[in-house]
Coordinates of C-alpha atoms in Angstrom, one line a residue:
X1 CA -23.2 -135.9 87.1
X2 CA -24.4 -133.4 84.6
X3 CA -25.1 -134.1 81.1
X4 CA -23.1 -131.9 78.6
X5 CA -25.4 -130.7 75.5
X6 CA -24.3 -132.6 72.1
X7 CA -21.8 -130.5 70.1
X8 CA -21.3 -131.2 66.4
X9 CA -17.0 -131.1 66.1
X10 CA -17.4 -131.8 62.4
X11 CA -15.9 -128.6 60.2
X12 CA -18.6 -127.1 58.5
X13 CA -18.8 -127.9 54.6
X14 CA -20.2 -125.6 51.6
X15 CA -23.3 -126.7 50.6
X16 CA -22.6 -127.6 47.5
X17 CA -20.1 -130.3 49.0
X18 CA -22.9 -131.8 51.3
X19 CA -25.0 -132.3 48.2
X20 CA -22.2 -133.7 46.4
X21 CA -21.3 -136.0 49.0
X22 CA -25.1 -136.8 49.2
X23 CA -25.4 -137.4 45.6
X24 CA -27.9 -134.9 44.6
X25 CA -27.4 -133.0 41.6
X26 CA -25.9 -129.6 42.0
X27 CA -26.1 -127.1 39.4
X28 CA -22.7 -125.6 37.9
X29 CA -22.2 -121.5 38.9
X30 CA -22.0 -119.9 36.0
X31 CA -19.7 -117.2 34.8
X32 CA -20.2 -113.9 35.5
X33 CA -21.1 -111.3 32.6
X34 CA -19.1 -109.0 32.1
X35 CA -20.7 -105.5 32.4
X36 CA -21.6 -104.4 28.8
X37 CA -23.2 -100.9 27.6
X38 CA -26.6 -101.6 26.8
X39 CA -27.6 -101.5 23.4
X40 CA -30.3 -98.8 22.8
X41 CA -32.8 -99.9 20.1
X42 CA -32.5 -97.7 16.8
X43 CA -36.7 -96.4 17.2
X44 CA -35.8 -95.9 21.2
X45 CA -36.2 -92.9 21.4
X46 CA -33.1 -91.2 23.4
X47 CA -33.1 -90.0 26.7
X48 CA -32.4 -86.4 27.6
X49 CA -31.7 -84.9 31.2
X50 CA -34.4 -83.6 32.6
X51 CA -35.2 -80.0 31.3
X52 CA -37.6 -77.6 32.5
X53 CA -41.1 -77.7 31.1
X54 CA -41.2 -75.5 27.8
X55 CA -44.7 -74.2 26.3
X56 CA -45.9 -76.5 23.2
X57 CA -45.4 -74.4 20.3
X58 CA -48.8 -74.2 19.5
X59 CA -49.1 -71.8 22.2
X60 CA -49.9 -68.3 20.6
X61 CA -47.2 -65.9 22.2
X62 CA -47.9 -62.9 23.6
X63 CA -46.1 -60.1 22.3
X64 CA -46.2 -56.3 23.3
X65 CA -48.0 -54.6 20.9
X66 CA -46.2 -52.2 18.5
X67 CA -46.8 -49.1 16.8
X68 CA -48.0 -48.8 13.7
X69 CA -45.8 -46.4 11.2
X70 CA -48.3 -45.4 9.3
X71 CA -51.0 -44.8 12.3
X72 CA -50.4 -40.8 13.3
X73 CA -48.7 -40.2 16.4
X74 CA -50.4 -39.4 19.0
X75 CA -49.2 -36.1 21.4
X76 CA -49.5 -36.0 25.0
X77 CA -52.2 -33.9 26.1
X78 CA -50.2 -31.0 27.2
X79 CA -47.8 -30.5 23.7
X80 CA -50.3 -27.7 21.9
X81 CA -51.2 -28.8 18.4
X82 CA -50.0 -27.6 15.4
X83 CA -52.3 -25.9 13.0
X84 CA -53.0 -27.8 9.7
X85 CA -51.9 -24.7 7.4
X86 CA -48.7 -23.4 8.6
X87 CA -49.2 -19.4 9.7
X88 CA -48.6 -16.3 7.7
X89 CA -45.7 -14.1 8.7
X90 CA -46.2 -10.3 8.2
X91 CA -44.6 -9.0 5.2
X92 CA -42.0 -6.8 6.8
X93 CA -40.4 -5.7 3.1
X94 CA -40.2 -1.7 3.6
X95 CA -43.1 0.2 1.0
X96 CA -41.2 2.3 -1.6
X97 CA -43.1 5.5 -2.4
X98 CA -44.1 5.4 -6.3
X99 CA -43.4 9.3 -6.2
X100 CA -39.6 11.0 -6.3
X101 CA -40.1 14.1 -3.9
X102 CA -40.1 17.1 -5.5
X103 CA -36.8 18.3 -4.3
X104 CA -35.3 15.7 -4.9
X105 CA -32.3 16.4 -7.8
X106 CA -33.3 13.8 -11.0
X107 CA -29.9 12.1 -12.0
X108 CA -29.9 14.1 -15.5
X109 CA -29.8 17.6 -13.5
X110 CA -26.6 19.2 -13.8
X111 CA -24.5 19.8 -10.7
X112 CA -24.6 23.1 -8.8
X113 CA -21.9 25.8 -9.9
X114 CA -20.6 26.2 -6.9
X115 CA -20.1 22.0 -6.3
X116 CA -16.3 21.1 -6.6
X117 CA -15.0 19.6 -9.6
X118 CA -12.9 16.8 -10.1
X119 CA -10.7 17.1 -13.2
X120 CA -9.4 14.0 -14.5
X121 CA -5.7 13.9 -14.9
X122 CA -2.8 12.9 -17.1
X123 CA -2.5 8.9 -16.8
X124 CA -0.3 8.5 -12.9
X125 CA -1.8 11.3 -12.0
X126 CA -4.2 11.6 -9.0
X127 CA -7.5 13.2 -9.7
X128 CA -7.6 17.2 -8.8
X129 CA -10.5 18.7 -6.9
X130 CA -11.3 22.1 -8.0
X131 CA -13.6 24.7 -6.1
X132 CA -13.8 28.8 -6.7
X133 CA -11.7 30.3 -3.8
X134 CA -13.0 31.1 -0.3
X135 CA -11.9 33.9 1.6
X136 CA -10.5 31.4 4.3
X137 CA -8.4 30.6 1.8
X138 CA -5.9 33.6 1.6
X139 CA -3.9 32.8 3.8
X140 CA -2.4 29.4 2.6
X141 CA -2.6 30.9 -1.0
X142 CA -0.1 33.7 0.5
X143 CA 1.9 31.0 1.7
X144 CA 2.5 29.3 -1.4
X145 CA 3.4 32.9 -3.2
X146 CA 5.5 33.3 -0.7
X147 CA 7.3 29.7 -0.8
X148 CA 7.7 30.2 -4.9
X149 CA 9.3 33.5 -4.4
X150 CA 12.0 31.9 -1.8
X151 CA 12.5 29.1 -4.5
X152 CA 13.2 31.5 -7.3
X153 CA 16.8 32.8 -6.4
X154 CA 16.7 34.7 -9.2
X155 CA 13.5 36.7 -8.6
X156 CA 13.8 39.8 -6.4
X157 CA 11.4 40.0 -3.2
X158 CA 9.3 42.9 -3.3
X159 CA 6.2 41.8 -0.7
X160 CA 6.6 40.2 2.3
X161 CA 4.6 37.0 3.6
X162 CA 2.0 39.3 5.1
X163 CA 1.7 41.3 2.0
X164 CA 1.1 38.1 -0.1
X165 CA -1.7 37.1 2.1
X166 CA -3.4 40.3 1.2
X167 CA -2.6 40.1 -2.2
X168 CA -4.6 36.6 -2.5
X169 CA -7.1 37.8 -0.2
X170 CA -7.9 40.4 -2.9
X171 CA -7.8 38.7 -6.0
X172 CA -10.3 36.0 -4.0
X173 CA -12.8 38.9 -3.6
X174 CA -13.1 39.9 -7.0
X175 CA -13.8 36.1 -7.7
X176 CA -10.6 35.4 -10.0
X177 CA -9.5 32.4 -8.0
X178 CA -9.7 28.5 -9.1
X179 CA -8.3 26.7 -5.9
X180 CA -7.2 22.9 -6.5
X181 CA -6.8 20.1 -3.8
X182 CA -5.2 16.9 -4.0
X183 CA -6.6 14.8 -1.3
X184 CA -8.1 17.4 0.9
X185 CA -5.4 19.4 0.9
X186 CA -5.0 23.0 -0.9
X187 CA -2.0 21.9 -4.0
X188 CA -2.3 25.7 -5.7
X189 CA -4.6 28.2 -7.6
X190 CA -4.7 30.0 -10.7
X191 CA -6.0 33.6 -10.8
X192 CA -7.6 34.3 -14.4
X193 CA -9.4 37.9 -15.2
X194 CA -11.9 36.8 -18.7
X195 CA -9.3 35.5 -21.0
X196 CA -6.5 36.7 -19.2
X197 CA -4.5 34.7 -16.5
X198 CA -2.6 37.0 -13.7
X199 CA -0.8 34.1 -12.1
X200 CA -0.6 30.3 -11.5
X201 CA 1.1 29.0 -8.7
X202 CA 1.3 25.4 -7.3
X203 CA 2.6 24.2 -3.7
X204 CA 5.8 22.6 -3.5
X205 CA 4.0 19.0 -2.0
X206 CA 2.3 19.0 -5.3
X207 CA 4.8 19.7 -8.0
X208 CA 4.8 17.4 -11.0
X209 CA 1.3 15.7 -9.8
X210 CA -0.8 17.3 -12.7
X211 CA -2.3 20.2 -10.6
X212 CA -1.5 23.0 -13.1
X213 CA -2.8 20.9 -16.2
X214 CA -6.0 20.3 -14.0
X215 CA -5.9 24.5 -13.6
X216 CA -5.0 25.1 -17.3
X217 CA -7.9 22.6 -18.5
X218 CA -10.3 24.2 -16.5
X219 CA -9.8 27.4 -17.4
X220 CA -9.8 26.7 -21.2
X221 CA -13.6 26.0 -20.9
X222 CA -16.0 27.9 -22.6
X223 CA -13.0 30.5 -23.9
X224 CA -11.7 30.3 -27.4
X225 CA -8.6 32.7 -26.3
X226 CA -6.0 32.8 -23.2
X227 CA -2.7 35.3 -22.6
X228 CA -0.6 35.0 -20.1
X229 CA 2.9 36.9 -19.1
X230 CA 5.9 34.5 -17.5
X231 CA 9.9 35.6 -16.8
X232 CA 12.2 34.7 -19.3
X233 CA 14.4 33.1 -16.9
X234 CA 11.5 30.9 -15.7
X235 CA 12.9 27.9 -17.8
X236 CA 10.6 25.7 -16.6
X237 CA 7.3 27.7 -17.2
X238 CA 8.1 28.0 -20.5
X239 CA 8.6 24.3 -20.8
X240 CA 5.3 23.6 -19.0
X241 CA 3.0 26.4 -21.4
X242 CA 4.5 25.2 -24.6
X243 CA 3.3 21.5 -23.4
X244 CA -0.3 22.9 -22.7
X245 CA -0.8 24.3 -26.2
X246 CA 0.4 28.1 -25.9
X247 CA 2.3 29.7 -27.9
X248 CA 5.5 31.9 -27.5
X249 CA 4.8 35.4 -28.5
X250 CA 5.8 39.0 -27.7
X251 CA 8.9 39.7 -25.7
X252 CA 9.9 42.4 -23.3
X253 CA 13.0 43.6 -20.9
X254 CA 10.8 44.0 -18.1
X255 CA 9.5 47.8 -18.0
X256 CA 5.9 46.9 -17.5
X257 CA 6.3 44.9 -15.0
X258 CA 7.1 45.3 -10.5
X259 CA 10.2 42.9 -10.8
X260 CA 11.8 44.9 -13.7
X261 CA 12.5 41.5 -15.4
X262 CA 12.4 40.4 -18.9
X263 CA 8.9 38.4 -19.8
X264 CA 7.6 36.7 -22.5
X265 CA 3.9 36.6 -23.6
X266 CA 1.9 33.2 -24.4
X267 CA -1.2 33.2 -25.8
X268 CA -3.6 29.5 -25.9
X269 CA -6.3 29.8 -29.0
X270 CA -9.0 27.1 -30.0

């Protein structure tokens, strides 16, 4: 018969029971502490996470260097420098001559004689430019005969147009003949022989405009005396000498003269 190994049946005890049960002195558990935050000392010094290594600041830094503001600046070697003094320009002011040419009219020399004039006016009137009378001239001095005559219903027509062309063609060569113009344009004439004056006529555009005072004017200079025949039916003439400072004088029926009209004679003194 074979022998069975020895099996211990008894349920197994804690330790601390066997002791007990032995009598030996068993030391009580103790509690358990409960988990705490641990008190940091007040000179600990405190703990930081780990941060990448920074230079001591004793460390001299190296910093780019800078430019100094008052140290000159310096050009590249290609820009072309600049001279110290700054460069003369040429004087370019045109070089008056200290000498007046010879021909050349000082501003106390009278005008030429044969230079037009401009006679000043009566106040709203526009300045009148007078000039002796050119033999281009006759023919718009026949046309303003010719016009006056067709205005004067009254006055019979003796010439025709063509015949008052001549007629001022004439009296322009023998050099009697004041022409005026009022902007360019031919505004009348007055034919004067010395002190006497053989007619006076002004274009119907310029009527009213001061062209016969500018005539008149003229022709009182350097004279101490004028005469001068109009038509007694010539209202207006009248009117206009009588303004001008003539005077009425002698009166005829007309024998003396082509129309066969009766005139009247003023006479201007100084």
């Amino acid at each position: 018969m074979t022998r069975q190994p020895f099996l211990l049946t008894t349920p197994a005890m804690p330790v601390g029971d066997l002791l007990a049960a032995s009598g030996a002195d068993v030391p009580e558990p103790l509690d358990p502490i409960p988990d705490q935050p641990e008190e940091t000392p007040p000179d600990a010094p405190l703990e930081t996470p780990d941060a990448p290594d920074l230079p001591p600041d004793d460390l001299p830094q190296e910093l780019p260097d800078l430019p100094d503001p008052e140290a000159p600046e310096e050009s590249p070697d290609d820009t072309p420098a600049f001279p110290e003094t700054p460069e003369e320009l040429p004087d370019t002011t045109p070089v008056l001559p200290d000498e007046t040419p010879e021909d050349a009219p000082a501003p106390w020399d009278p005008l030429p004689d044969d230079m037009p004039q401009e006679i000043p006016t009566q106040p709203g009137f526009e300045a009148v430019t007078l000039r002796a009378g050119q033999p281009l001239d006759a023919g718009k001095l026949g046309d303003i005969i010719s016009q006056a005559v067709t205005a004067a219903t009254w006055k019979p027509r003796l010439h025709s147009s063509v015949e008052d062309i001549a007629h001022a063609g004439r009296m322009i060569d023998k050099g009697w003949i004041t022409v005026a113009e009022l902007d360019g344009r031919i505004a009348g004439f007055l034919a004067r022989e010395g002190d006497y004056i053989h007619s006076l006529y002004i274009a119907d555009h310029a009527q009213g405009r001061g062209v016969g005072s500018a005539l008149l004017t003229a022709a009182k200079e350097g004279r101490d005396r004028l005469d001068l025949w109009t038509f007694q039916q010539n209202r207006g003439a009248q009117r206009f000498y009588r303004r001008e400072g003539f005077a009425a004088g002698e009166e005829t029926d007309g024998q003396h003269n082509d129309e066969g009209l009766p005139d009247i004679r003023f006479t201007w003194t100084r």
